Amino acid sequence: MRIRRRHVWLLAACLTAACLGGLAPIAAAENNGLATTPPMGWNDWYSVFCGVNAPLVEQTAQAMVNNGMKAAGYDYVNIDDCWMAPSRDSSGNLVADPTRFPDGIKAVADYVHGLGLKLGLYEDAGTTTCAHLPGSYGHEAQDAALFASWGVDYVKYDRCNIPFGDFPGQRQQQVEQTLFARMSAALGASGRAMVFSAVAPDPGDDPWAWSGPIANLWRTTSDIQDNFGAMLVNFDGTVDLSADARPGAWNDPDMLQIGNGGSSPLEYRTEFSLWAEMAAPLIASTNLSTLSPAALRIYENSSVIAVDQDPLGAQGVPIARAGGRWVLTKPLQNGDRSVVLFNSTNTATRIATTATAVGLPPAHAYRLQDLWSNAVTETGGLLSAFVPAHAVVMYRVSVAHRPTALSPQVVLSLAPAAPQLDLGQSTVVRETFENDGVSMVKGLKLTFRVAPGWGLKRLGPARAKRVAPGRRFTCAFRITAPLAGSAVALAPVSGGAIYDPPAQDLRRTSAIVSERVFAVVPGPFEVANTTSYAATFGARDGGFAISARGAGVLQPIAAAPTDSYGAIYERQRAAPSSTAQVTVTYDPAGGKAGGAGLIEREAMTAPAGSPAGVALFINGSGSIVMSWNASGGRYVDSRFAVQNVIVHVPVMLRLVRSGSTYTGYYSTNQGVTWLLVDTVTVASAASAGNQDVGVFHASGLSTWTTTATFTDLLLQ
Ligand code: GLA
């Protein structure tokens, strides 16, 4: 706690003019003088996991020179777990795996150094690493000296397999603190300066509270995955820790996934922008030899890299987050601000703030540089954008000291009164053109389009002769969804604006929003929403769709149980001897507790008063999980996840009930073969009679609504 308060004070000190000018000394971090800006580089883990070898590392280093990454600032080439042989030599020294690193680590370090790059190496504070190879426990000084002799420049130090029994009465966090400090000191005494990267992100470890004095960076969250939900979890776990970051000591939300194929180009751009705004290490963990030009362009966006690497070293802070619409601001050394407008929701939306709200002084006008489109415009103070789902708009904002000839900043946005409709329903969409600049926009014409089969009626004029600075022009349209369709559908609604700003040719801008259309759930099905947020349900022709957010059916670690979900179910349909089966066709959930699958319990609408329940589902990481109530309390309290299996949708799930015992199965080949998940016994209270049964979904995060879809529900 004491450490935390000191950090807050440091930040306060840093907001003084002297510090913003780069003059004030920043308090000591790990005093090795390294990582004065967040480390940049590459790490093999997420491309090959335990398959690392010398040719891969050397070819990657060469690729970083050839593809421009070295020139862009990426200088660490980091070897993760699995580089070492299964045992130490007769002197107790670590040995590189003789097959994969036949010439040893020093030869690789020499090669990498020869290219003007630096070498990183992984080790672990326990007796073995996470991959069960020799750890540094009891060998810290020896290993640090060996790393120094090999020419290692960076050590990533993990926390697997620590012999906690050697530290009776101490908490995990205390033991980790002792062991990480021990290795930090050993590296310091080795005679070679090495960046020290701490990996101790388990719940309760809170490394941000103790790693600053001993490490250059520390992991804040569990291992990232290449999907938007997992990225969001790691962003969420890091975004409020700005007080703990400073030059030489950084929060590390884990490595960049850009290029690994599990996210969209926009989502990768989001990841890169958010990491830069949080002054996070930029370590690409992907195969650089197969990287697409588009992914490389993200890694090499010099304007975004400059935000990450800004010498002031302040982590951006969130100043808004309501409804998943985030605004972050990061002070930069020259007085500019980097501003990220991040839409974590699944629907395009307008996000706005002001120049003074992000920390700039009052002024007549500001220069706005869009760091992804590179457009430079001028605003009178409003910083606004219409941001696609899962995307960011990132601006570098500075005071415009004298009149400029820049185009006025304009934003076109679409706001449907109801972003989700039932088939045949109508809603009004407002299309708004705003002139955020300080000069007049003339000759504005708005256009509007809907998907085939939809009805469209304009409700007012679509043209304006002039839109004065700071003014808006809105035209409303009524749209009507078709009468027929599937359980859920996404229909694009797009708008366009043609206008003529001063000193510019005719300009166009456009906006797209997706309407979600749900078919009303027919009887005998009913719906249940036990989250504290709105949920939406659709069902048609054997297909089901559930849109819901919230924690899900697992007990969160170190928090009160929530047991919340949206469900489409049949009341009292599961007899003591019965089977439920469904195919999950889409599950975009992100949080570990989020997921989509089957659920049975006494009263679907009242989990807290409905003692025994069981759920079988696929979670956001692609694991098959069963969770159930074993203790008879009010909530689902136990869980089992199939280990080392990641499945992709569509996946079939089958839950077989026999009294109070349930057996779960899954199939990834359309039911040709079924694999056992687990057999569990729920608390006896509900074992006697029939239960409610159906499909459920929860996003796993309170800030994110996701839609899961299902087909072929079978209840018998
Ligand atoms: C842990 C770390 C990962 C990676 C693996 C290696 O899971 O969090 O980043 O280093 O260990 O085994």
XYZ file of C-alpha atoms and ligand atoms in Angstrom:
728
model
C 0.000 0.000 0.000
C 2.834 2.362 0.887
C 4.431 1.771 -2.477
C 1.175 2.561 -4.257
C 0.796 5.893 -2.513
C 4.327 6.896 -3.446
C 3.531 6.257 -7.076
C 0.461 8.457 -6.936
C 2.606 11.217 -5.517
C 5.126 10.756 -8.320
C 2.433 11.126 -10.928
C 1.168 14.264 -9.258
C 4.699 15.635 -9.281
C 4.976 14.700 -12.916
C 2.040 16.832 -13.893
C 3.946 19.963 -12.962
C 5.283 22.178 -15.721
C 8.879 21.200 -15.013
C 8.147 17.547 -15.534
C 6.108 18.129 -18.651
C 9.120 19.994 -19.988
C 11.207 16.914 -19.289
C 13.316 18.615 -16.622
C 12.272 17.021 -13.366
C 14.107 13.865 -12.402
C 11.872 10.829 -12.577
C 12.181 8.735 -9.444
C 14.349 5.679 -9.570
C 12.948 2.538 -11.025
C 15.031 -0.604 -11.351
C 18.245 1.383 -11.361
C 19.950 -0.371 -14.255
C 19.317 2.651 -16.480
C 17.569 0.505 -19.090
C 14.147 0.674 -20.687
C 13.825 4.418 -20.253
C 11.124 3.986 -22.892
C 9.017 0.790 -23.168
C 11.040 -2.080 -24.685
C 10.328 -2.922 -28.318
C 11.154 -6.183 -30.032
C 10.073 -9.681 -30.918
C 9.445 -12.888 -28.939
C 8.863 -16.352 -30.374
C 6.257 -17.624 -27.901
C 2.932 -17.033 -29.671
C 4.212 -18.186 -33.054
C 6.013 -21.425 -32.148
C 5.536 -21.913 -28.380
C 8.063 -24.612 -27.445
C 9.363 -24.950 -31.005
C 12.024 -22.248 -30.770
C 15.473 -22.862 -32.302
C 18.579 -20.966 -33.375
C 17.697 -20.700 -37.099
C 14.298 -19.208 -36.249
C 15.819 -16.620 -33.919
C 18.574 -15.681 -36.356
C 16.254 -15.548 -39.362
C 13.855 -13.398 -37.385
C 16.632 -11.005 -36.421
C 17.615 -10.751 -40.083
C 13.958 -10.245 -41.047
C 13.709 -7.374 -38.548
C 16.598 -5.670 -40.309
C 15.188 -6.357 -43.780
C 11.547 -5.463 -43.145
C 12.225 -2.142 -41.447
C 11.255 -3.160 -37.925
C 14.769 -2.558 -36.613
C 14.744 0.923 -38.105
C 11.300 1.501 -36.563
C 12.763 0.820 -33.105
C 12.281 -2.913 -32.504
C 15.639 -3.988 -31.110
C 15.117 -6.939 -28.722
C 15.045 -10.461 -30.152
C 13.685 -12.541 -27.303
C 13.836 -16.294 -26.821
C 11.005 -17.557 -24.627
C 10.661 -20.837 -22.716
C 12.075 -24.155 -24.003
C 15.545 -23.030 -25.094
C 17.254 -25.096 -22.392
C 18.213 -28.765 -22.132
C 16.248 -30.863 -19.601
C 19.071 -30.787 -17.043
C 21.971 -28.655 -15.910
C 25.580 -29.780 -16.505
C 27.832 -31.293 -13.843
C 28.757 -27.787 -12.608
C 25.119 -26.858 -12.256
C 25.138 -24.581 -15.298
C 22.169 -24.258 -17.593
C 22.764 -25.763 -21.014
C 21.054 -24.817 -24.246
C 19.073 -27.604 -25.905
C 21.753 -29.315 -28.056
C 19.405 -30.023 -30.949
C 17.721 -26.674 -31.204
C 20.666 -24.498 -30.186
C 23.643 -26.686 -31.228
C 26.133 -23.809 -30.944
C 24.711 -22.534 -27.659
C 23.099 -19.229 -26.793
C 26.278 -17.147 -27.020
C 26.571 -17.911 -30.743
C 23.004 -16.682 -31.272
C 23.696 -13.590 -29.155
C 26.793 -12.843 -31.242
C 24.777 -13.191 -34.449
C 22.013 -10.930 -33.169
C 24.527 -8.368 -31.888
C 26.220 -8.457 -35.274
C 22.986 -7.110 -36.753
C 22.876 -4.306 -34.213
C 20.103 -5.983 -32.232
C 19.910 -7.333 -28.672
C 19.125 -10.769 -27.283
C 16.543 -11.694 -24.654
C 16.210 -14.978 -22.782
C 13.489 -16.568 -20.634
C 13.922 -18.137 -17.209
C 11.783 -18.887 -14.201
C 11.963 -18.256 -10.450
C 10.823 -21.798 -9.655
C 12.550 -25.159 -9.769
C 11.293 -25.572 -13.329
C 9.869 -23.255 -15.979
C 6.232 -23.326 -17.073
C 7.307 -25.897 -19.691
C 9.022 -27.981 -16.956
C 12.615 -27.270 -17.907
C 15.266 -26.240 -15.346
C 14.330 -23.071 -13.434
C 16.679 -20.670 -11.669
C 15.548 -21.415 -8.105
C 18.708 -21.695 -5.991
C 20.892 -20.866 -9.006
C 20.102 -17.190 -9.402
C 23.646 -15.801 -9.174
C 25.087 -18.597 -11.281
C 22.450 -18.154 -14.014
C 22.757 -14.377 -14.043
C 26.532 -14.665 -14.452
C 26.065 -17.209 -17.228
C 23.575 -14.968 -19.058
C 26.042 -12.091 -18.757
C 28.845 -14.248 -20.170
C 26.630 -15.189 -23.124
C 25.881 -11.543 -23.884
C 22.205 -11.617 -22.936
C 20.549 -8.174 -22.848
C 17.081 -8.916 -21.495
C 15.720 -11.546 -19.090
C 12.032 -12.490 -18.958
C 11.519 -14.129 -15.575
C 8.437 -16.263 -14.882
C 6.770 -17.623 -11.727
C 5.863 -21.245 -12.515
C 6.713 -24.092 -10.123
C 7.997 -22.062 -7.185
C 8.489 -24.347 -4.151
C 6.183 -22.409 -1.863
C 6.715 -25.111 0.789
C 10.200 -23.633 1.346
C 8.544 -20.437 2.609
C 6.162 -21.557 5.348
C 3.514 -19.057 6.305
C 4.272 -16.692 3.422
C 1.801 -15.633 0.774
C 2.495 -16.280 -2.897
C 3.059 -12.587 -3.480
C 5.676 -12.346 -0.712
C 7.592 -15.339 -2.003
C 7.547 -14.028 -5.558
C 8.746 -10.671 -4.342
C 11.683 -12.347 -2.580
C 12.638 -14.499 -5.554
C 12.260 -11.807 -8.207
C 14.296 -9.387 -6.081
C 16.940 -12.087 -5.752
C 17.277 -12.469 -9.518
C 17.140 -8.711 -10.027
C 20.074 -8.323 -7.617
C 21.941 -11.178 -9.286
C 21.561 -9.534 -12.688
C 22.695 -6.244 -11.181
C 25.814 -7.949 -9.789
C 26.589 -9.800 -13.025
C 28.446 -6.925 -14.593
C 26.173 -6.749 -17.647
C 23.143 -4.494 -17.912
C 20.088 -6.608 -18.674
C 16.464 -5.517 -18.883
C 14.486 -7.438 -16.244
C 10.949 -8.434 -17.213
C 8.827 -9.894 -14.408
C 5.986 -12.335 -15.058
C 3.868 -12.752 -11.923
C 0.333 -11.907 -13.002
C -1.735 -14.341 -10.924
C -4.707 -12.886 -9.045
C -3.424 -11.354 -5.809
C 0.181 -11.041 -7.032
C -0.381 -7.351 -7.933
C 3.139 -6.970 -9.362
C 2.591 -3.283 -10.110
C 2.644 -2.705 -6.365
C 6.131 -4.164 -5.808
C 8.013 -4.707 -9.077
C 8.908 -1.069 -9.778
C 12.133 -1.018 -7.741
C 13.350 -4.373 -9.061
C 12.059 -4.814 -12.612
C 11.864 -2.775 -15.816
C 8.480 -4.215 -16.744
C 5.966 -6.542 -15.166
C 3.087 -8.503 -16.591
C -0.220 -7.166 -15.332
C -2.513 -9.872 -16.687
C -2.624 -13.544 -17.630
C -1.482 -14.792 -21.036
C -3.083 -12.925 -23.899
C -4.811 -14.683 -26.777
C -5.400 -13.606 -30.315
C -9.023 -12.540 -30.061
C -10.675 -9.225 -29.298
C -12.201 -10.391 -26.000
C -8.869 -11.594 -24.610
C -7.198 -8.365 -25.711
C -9.957 -6.441 -23.939
C -9.413 -8.409 -20.716
C -5.705 -7.502 -20.706
C -6.469 -3.876 -21.585
C -9.027 -3.759 -18.740
C -6.464 -5.186 -16.313
C -3.836 -2.577 -17.191
C -5.611 0.646 -18.068
C -6.048 1.809 -14.466
C -2.433 1.222 -13.419
C -0.937 4.400 -14.879
C 0.306 5.586 -11.480
C 2.743 2.675 -11.369
C 4.395 3.197 -14.766
C 7.357 5.471 -15.366
C 10.616 5.481 -17.338
C 12.446 2.258 -16.540
C 9.346 0.589 -15.091
C 6.370 -0.342 -17.248
C 3.077 -2.191 -17.035
C 3.128 -5.108 -19.479
C -0.277 -6.342 -20.728
C 1.550 -9.119 -22.645
C 2.818 -9.415 -26.166
C 1.304 -8.142 -29.409
C -0.726 -10.621 -31.434
C -0.799 -8.620 -34.661
C -0.283 -11.049 -37.536
C -1.410 -14.226 -35.774
C -4.700 -14.344 -37.661
C -7.290 -14.460 -34.865
C -8.427 -10.835 -35.039
C -9.492 -8.411 -37.751
C -7.176 -5.734 -39.170
C -9.150 -3.090 -37.266
C -8.837 -5.071 -34.029
C -5.068 -5.346 -34.509
C -4.882 -1.606 -35.033
C -6.837 -1.231 -31.796
C -4.407 -3.460 -29.914
C -1.413 -1.509 -31.167
C -3.013 1.858 -30.361
C -4.108 0.869 -26.868
C -0.711 -0.623 -26.040
C 1.016 2.550 -27.252
C -1.382 4.759 -25.298
C -0.668 2.678 -22.172
C 3.111 3.030 -22.747
C 3.247 -0.759 -22.902
C 6.178 -2.763 -24.230
C 5.749 -3.394 -27.969
C 6.914 -6.979 -28.340
C 5.657 -8.613 -31.533
C 4.953 -12.280 -30.891
C 4.270 -13.574 -34.353
C 6.037 -15.208 -37.282
C 7.786 -12.332 -39.025
C 8.675 -14.356 -42.110
C 4.987 -14.727 -43.037
C 3.783 -11.351 -41.786
C 1.391 -9.626 -44.205
C 2.231 -6.130 -45.481
C -0.893 -4.869 -43.689
C 0.266 -6.270 -40.338
C 3.766 -4.864 -40.902
C 2.268 -1.437 -41.568
C 0.629 -1.591 -38.144
C 3.899 -2.541 -36.429
C 5.711 0.238 -38.271
C 3.278 3.117 -37.758
C 5.884 5.636 -36.648
C 3.365 8.146 -35.269
C 1.837 5.556 -32.948
C 5.275 4.225 -31.990
C 6.263 7.810 -31.108
C 3.361 7.927 -28.637
C 4.498 4.693 -27.008
C 8.125 5.794 -26.927
C 7.510 9.358 -25.831
C 10.341 10.253 -23.433
C 8.004 11.691 -20.812
C 7.039 8.087 -20.125
C 3.524 8.737 -18.854
C 0.981 5.958 -19.268
C -2.264 7.245 -20.777
C -5.236 7.545 -18.454
C -8.898 6.828 -19.150
C -11.142 9.851 -18.700
C -14.343 8.129 -19.934
C -15.480 4.542 -20.306
C -19.275 4.588 -19.987
C -21.031 1.974 -22.082
C -17.727 0.630 -23.398
C -16.925 3.935 -25.128
C -13.457 4.801 -23.893
C -11.501 8.036 -24.016
C -7.826 7.882 -23.057
C -5.335 10.726 -22.910
C -1.551 10.537 -22.711
C 0.594 13.597 -22.056
C 3.572 13.850 -24.398
C 6.865 15.545 -23.741
C 6.343 18.442 -26.172
C 3.013 19.331 -24.559
C 0.834 17.528 -27.128
C -1.695 14.937 -26.053
C -2.298 11.571 -27.600
C -6.014 10.824 -27.472
C -7.570 7.429 -28.156
C -11.318 7.113 -28.729
C -11.922 3.375 -28.338
C -15.222 1.682 -29.131
C -15.181 -1.672 -27.326
C -18.819 -2.332 -28.234
C -20.129 -4.266 -31.221
C -21.849 -1.293 -32.830
C -20.266 1.732 -34.467
C -20.776 4.772 -32.288
C -19.820 8.415 -31.877
C -17.288 9.084 -29.132
C -16.419 12.626 -28.174
C -14.369 14.617 -25.716
C -12.793 18.067 -25.691
C -9.285 19.445 -25.903
C -9.478 20.817 -22.382
C -10.905 17.557 -21.009
C -7.847 15.710 -22.332
C -5.561 18.183 -20.584
C -4.747 20.855 -23.172
C -4.997 24.557 -22.304
C -7.949 26.591 -23.622
C -7.260 27.855 -27.170
C -9.053 29.179 -30.238
C -8.100 26.132 -32.313
C -6.227 22.849 -32.139
C -4.354 20.805 -34.711
C -5.628 17.251 -34.929
C -3.502 14.546 -36.509
C -5.266 11.231 -37.091
C -2.471 8.736 -36.390
C -3.937 6.024 -38.638
C -5.248 7.980 -41.634
C -2.623 10.707 -41.232
C -5.267 13.335 -42.027
C -4.513 16.637 -40.346
C -7.466 18.860 -39.536
C -8.350 21.714 -37.247
C -10.869 21.743 -34.428
C -12.290 24.471 -32.237
C -12.069 22.122 -29.243
C -14.332 19.148 -29.847
C -12.454 15.873 -30.346
C -14.989 13.575 -31.836
C -15.189 10.583 -34.181
C -17.628 7.982 -35.399
C -15.749 4.843 -34.376
C -16.456 1.406 -35.868
C -17.068 -1.550 -33.555
C -13.861 -2.803 -31.839
C -11.922 0.075 -33.395
C -10.080 3.181 -32.283
C -9.537 6.641 -33.618
C -6.231 7.985 -32.378
C -5.386 11.685 -32.517
C -2.303 13.632 -31.649
C -3.626 16.988 -30.526
C -1.748 20.246 -30.150
C -2.654 23.892 -29.697
C -2.768 25.777 -33.026
C -0.962 28.995 -32.181
C -1.826 30.962 -35.305
C -4.549 30.662 -37.958
C -3.991 27.627 -40.156
C -5.212 26.656 -43.599
C -6.161 23.215 -42.353
C -9.508 21.655 -43.243
C -12.153 21.814 -40.561
C -12.529 18.587 -38.623
C -15.900 17.107 -39.626
C -17.596 13.975 -38.360
C -20.504 12.062 -39.839
C -22.328 9.742 -37.460
C -25.364 7.486 -37.513
C -27.446 6.962 -34.393
C -30.217 4.380 -34.584
C -32.842 4.857 -31.862
C -32.843 1.064 -31.480
C -29.646 -0.713 -32.508
C -31.502 -4.028 -32.311
C -34.882 -4.755 -33.896
C -37.319 -7.609 -34.214
C -38.221 -8.710 -37.740
C -40.723 -6.264 -39.279
C -39.972 -3.537 -36.711
C -39.011 0.051 -37.525
C -36.651 2.515 -35.958
C -35.477 6.025 -36.648
C -31.841 6.646 -37.500
C -30.398 10.117 -37.107
C -27.590 10.994 -39.483
C -25.578 13.901 -38.127
C -22.867 15.937 -39.794
C -20.866 18.037 -37.352
C -18.436 20.784 -38.201
C -15.970 20.720 -35.325
C -13.628 23.134 -37.122
C -13.263 26.911 -36.964
C -14.289 27.636 -40.575
C -17.518 27.247 -42.571
C -18.572 24.100 -44.430
C -20.743 24.751 -47.511
C -22.966 22.792 -49.865
C -23.634 19.794 -47.639
C -25.649 16.858 -48.944
C -26.389 13.770 -46.870
C -27.161 10.380 -48.365
C -28.442 7.211 -46.807
C -28.609 3.500 -47.735
C -30.055 0.322 -46.226
C -29.701 -3.363 -47.063
C -31.969 -4.920 -49.741
C -35.419 -5.825 -48.411
C -35.473 -2.986 -45.880
C -37.895 -0.077 -45.919
C -36.522 3.486 -45.930
C -38.264 6.841 -45.480
C -36.530 10.193 -45.172
C -38.106 12.370 -42.468
C -36.666 15.795 -43.348
C -34.346 17.749 -45.664
C -30.991 16.203 -46.525
C -29.222 19.358 -47.751
C -27.753 22.360 -45.952
C -26.240 25.405 -47.647
C -23.892 26.052 -44.758
C -22.824 24.413 -41.527
C -21.141 26.997 -39.315
C -18.170 26.132 -37.077
C -19.330 24.229 -34.013
C -22.744 23.483 -35.572
C -24.404 20.271 -36.668
C -26.866 19.295 -39.330
C -29.090 16.270 -38.773
C -31.409 14.374 -41.066
C -33.571 11.544 -39.707
C -34.648 8.438 -41.608
C -37.056 5.689 -40.671
C -35.908 2.174 -41.531
C -38.013 -0.986 -41.369
C -36.605 -4.489 -41.088
C -37.908 -7.160 -43.462
C -40.657 -9.475 -42.211
C -38.725 -12.674 -42.837
C -35.212 -13.604 -41.770
C -33.104 -15.810 -39.531
C -32.858 -15.805 -35.720
C -30.379 -12.970 -35.917
C -28.938 -10.943 -38.763
C -26.615 -8.002 -39.148
C -27.760 -5.432 -41.685
C -25.502 -2.558 -42.717
C -26.965 0.937 -42.714
C -24.711 3.505 -44.315
C -24.648 7.245 -44.650
C -22.603 9.617 -46.752
C -21.878 13.339 -46.830
C -20.634 15.457 -49.698
C -19.514 18.973 -48.820
C -17.198 21.750 -49.777
C -14.971 23.102 -47.061
C -12.915 26.226 -47.692
C -9.590 25.780 -49.460
C -10.416 22.198 -50.327
C -11.845 20.294 -53.238
C -15.216 18.672 -52.861
C -14.997 16.279 -49.942
C -16.858 13.149 -49.005
C -17.177 11.255 -45.793
C -19.206 8.200 -44.862
C -20.348 6.157 -41.903
C -21.635 2.622 -41.501
C -23.541 1.129 -38.602
C -24.919 -2.398 -38.358
C -28.467 -3.012 -37.227
C -28.998 -6.322 -35.467
C -32.311 -7.921 -36.290
C -33.746 -10.590 -34.032
C -36.752 -12.831 -34.675
C -39.124 -12.909 -31.669
C -38.653 -16.058 -29.577
C -41.716 -18.307 -30.048
C -43.299 -20.559 -27.398
C -42.732 -22.991 -25.795
C -39.409 -21.224 -25.379
C -39.009 -18.529 -22.764
C -36.192 -16.090 -22.131
C -34.270 -15.290 -18.958
C -31.887 -12.445 -18.324
C -30.110 -12.683 -14.971
C -27.489 -10.032 -15.810
C -27.891 -6.452 -14.687
C -27.779 -5.267 -18.303
C -30.117 -5.421 -21.275
C -30.019 -8.701 -23.207
C -31.609 -9.559 -26.545
C -32.951 -12.866 -27.801
C -33.869 -14.255 -31.213
C -35.196 -17.622 -32.376
C -36.357 -18.889 -35.763
C -36.369 -22.194 -37.604
C -34.340 -24.005 -34.943
C -31.739 -21.239 -34.706
C -31.179 -19.173 -31.550
C -29.300 -15.968 -30.812
C -28.510 -14.405 -27.451
C -26.893 -11.028 -26.981
C -25.726 -10.497 -23.400
C -22.959 -9.124 -21.272
C -21.824 -9.817 -17.736
C -19.677 -12.193 -15.809
C -21.178 -15.536 -16.810
C -21.633 -18.750 -14.902
C -18.257 -19.071 -13.228
C -17.397 -17.736 -9.833
C -14.929 -14.922 -10.530
C -11.642 -15.163 -8.646
C -11.486 -12.839 -5.636
C -14.958 -11.413 -6.236
C -18.515 -12.152 -5.243
C -20.188 -14.816 -7.367
C -22.407 -13.425 -10.076
C -23.843 -16.377 -11.984
C -25.383 -14.245 -14.680
C -26.428 -15.005 -18.244
C -29.057 -14.611 -20.918
C -30.902 -17.856 -21.680
C -33.546 -19.223 -24.040
C -35.048 -22.261 -22.399
C -38.000 -24.564 -21.898
C -39.525 -24.590 -18.481
C -39.259 -27.851 -16.512
C -38.387 -29.747 -19.673
C -35.379 -31.695 -18.313
C -36.679 -34.824 -16.616
C -34.446 -36.660 -14.109
C -33.431 -38.873 -16.979
C -32.948 -36.640 -20.034
C -30.550 -35.306 -22.655
C -30.000 -31.816 -24.019
C -27.927 -31.193 -27.121
C -27.066 -28.127 -29.204
C -24.607 -26.840 -31.779
C -22.883 -23.581 -30.865
C -22.267 -21.829 -34.163
C -20.732 -18.595 -32.931
C -19.283 -17.526 -29.629
C -17.385 -14.277 -29.597
C -17.116 -14.107 -25.799
C -13.873 -12.875 -24.365
C -13.704 -13.138 -20.618
C -12.702 -16.474 -19.164
C -16.122 -16.708 -17.531
C -17.940 -15.819 -20.712
C -19.239 -18.449 -23.033
C -22.086 -20.107 -24.862
C -23.689 -23.485 -24.300
C -26.291 -25.533 -22.447
C -27.645 -24.804 -19.009
C -30.008 -26.663 -16.679
C -31.288 -25.481 -13.334
C -34.371 -25.454 -11.188
C -35.522 -21.945 -12.112
C -33.681 -20.290 -15.000
C -34.839 -16.787 -14.093
C -33.734 -16.993 -10.480
C -30.265 -18.461 -10.207
C -29.733 -17.202 -6.693
C -32.846 -18.882 -5.417
C -32.444 -21.930 -7.574
C -29.953 -24.099 -5.782
C -28.535 -26.616 -8.181
C -27.499 -25.951 -11.711
C -25.066 -27.137 -14.326
C -23.703 -25.522 -17.479
C -21.686 -26.997 -20.341
C -20.148 -24.453 -22.675
C -17.364 -23.210 -24.882
C -15.624 -20.177 -23.413
C -13.947 -17.251 -25.126
C -10.610 -19.048 -25.210
C -12.077 -22.047 -27.034
C -12.023 -24.298 -23.961
C -14.858 -26.684 -23.206
C -15.994 -26.052 -19.655
C -18.514 -27.538 -17.245
C -19.545 -25.496 -14.247
C -21.993 -26.542 -11.601
C -23.227 -26.080 -8.077
C -21.671 -28.728 -5.890
C -22.100 -27.120 -2.495
C -25.803 -26.394 -2.351
C -25.289 -22.668 -1.894
C -26.875 -20.082 -4.102
C -24.465 -20.082 -7.031
C -22.615 -22.192 -9.535
C -19.385 -22.758 -7.644
C -17.313 -25.485 -9.290
C -15.852 -25.890 -12.696
C -13.865 -28.189 -14.894
C -12.189 -27.251 -18.175
C -10.890 -29.788 -20.671
C -7.126 -29.272 -20.515
C -4.942 -28.560 -23.522
C -7.811 -28.634 -26.004
C -8.857 -25.537 -27.921
C -11.903 -26.018 -30.123
C -13.408 -23.788 -32.754
C -17.094 -23.341 -33.467
C -19.239 -24.993 -34.664
C -19.057 -27.334 -31.724
C -21.794 -29.712 -30.537
C -22.472 -30.011 -26.814
C -24.477 -32.763 -25.095
C -25.551 -32.807 -21.467
C -26.964 -36.076 -20.121
C -28.861 -35.937 -16.841
C -29.345 -38.872 -14.531
C -30.916 -37.585 -11.322
C -28.359 -35.275 -9.740
C -25.514 -36.533 -11.927
C -24.695 -34.864 -15.231
C -22.304 -35.964 -17.935
C -21.038 -33.542 -20.553
C -19.771 -34.409 -24.024
C -18.615 -32.417 -27.029
C -18.113 -33.134 -30.693
C -16.211 -31.130 -33.294
C -17.145 -33.374 -36.233
C -20.923 -32.966 -36.376
C -21.603 -35.709 -33.859
C -19.586 -38.479 -35.515
C -17.479 -38.833 -32.386
C -18.287 -37.553 -28.927
C -15.640 -36.810 -26.319
C -16.290 -36.893 -22.597
C -15.941 -33.619 -20.699
C -16.733 -34.700 -17.140
C -19.340 -36.334 -14.937
C -20.436 -34.146 -12.044
C -22.885 -34.368 -9.210
C -24.805 -31.274 -8.278
C -26.059 -30.482 -4.801
C -28.996 -32.708 -4.055
C -31.679 -30.021 -3.650
C -32.709 -30.146 -7.288
C -32.113 -33.762 -8.050
C -35.663 -34.963 -7.631
C -37.861 -33.212 -10.145
C -37.750 -31.670 -13.575
C -35.541 -28.680 -14.371
C -35.505 -25.761 -16.781
C -33.142 -26.382 -19.690
C -31.881 -24.338 -22.663
C -29.054 -22.388 -24.206
C -27.230 -19.500 -22.561
C -24.653 -16.857 -23.303
C -22.683 -14.224 -21.400
C -19.819 -12.112 -22.740
C -17.721 -12.504 -19.601
C -17.156 -8.754 -19.263
C -19.435 -6.078 -17.867
C -18.278 -3.628 -20.530
C -18.927 -5.759 -23.576
C -22.078 -7.183 -25.148
C -21.626 -10.124 -27.498
C -24.012 -12.263 -29.520
C -23.767 -16.063 -29.584
C -25.721 -18.233 -31.985
C -26.926 -21.817 -31.770
C -28.674 -24.396 -33.969
C -30.243 -27.830 -33.637
C -31.339 -27.702 -30.005
C -32.541 -31.139 -29.004
C -34.305 -31.716 -25.676
C -35.406 -35.244 -24.891
C 3.921 -18.301 -19.128
C 4.116 -16.877 -19.623
C 4.160 -16.873 -21.142
C 5.260 -17.781 -21.635
C 5.077 -19.176 -21.054
C 6.269 -20.076 -21.350
O 2.677 -18.799 -19.488
O 3.070 -16.060 -19.165
O 4.367 -15.559 -21.616
O 6.495 -17.251 -21.276
O 4.939 -19.140 -19.639
O 6.127 -21.334 -20.799
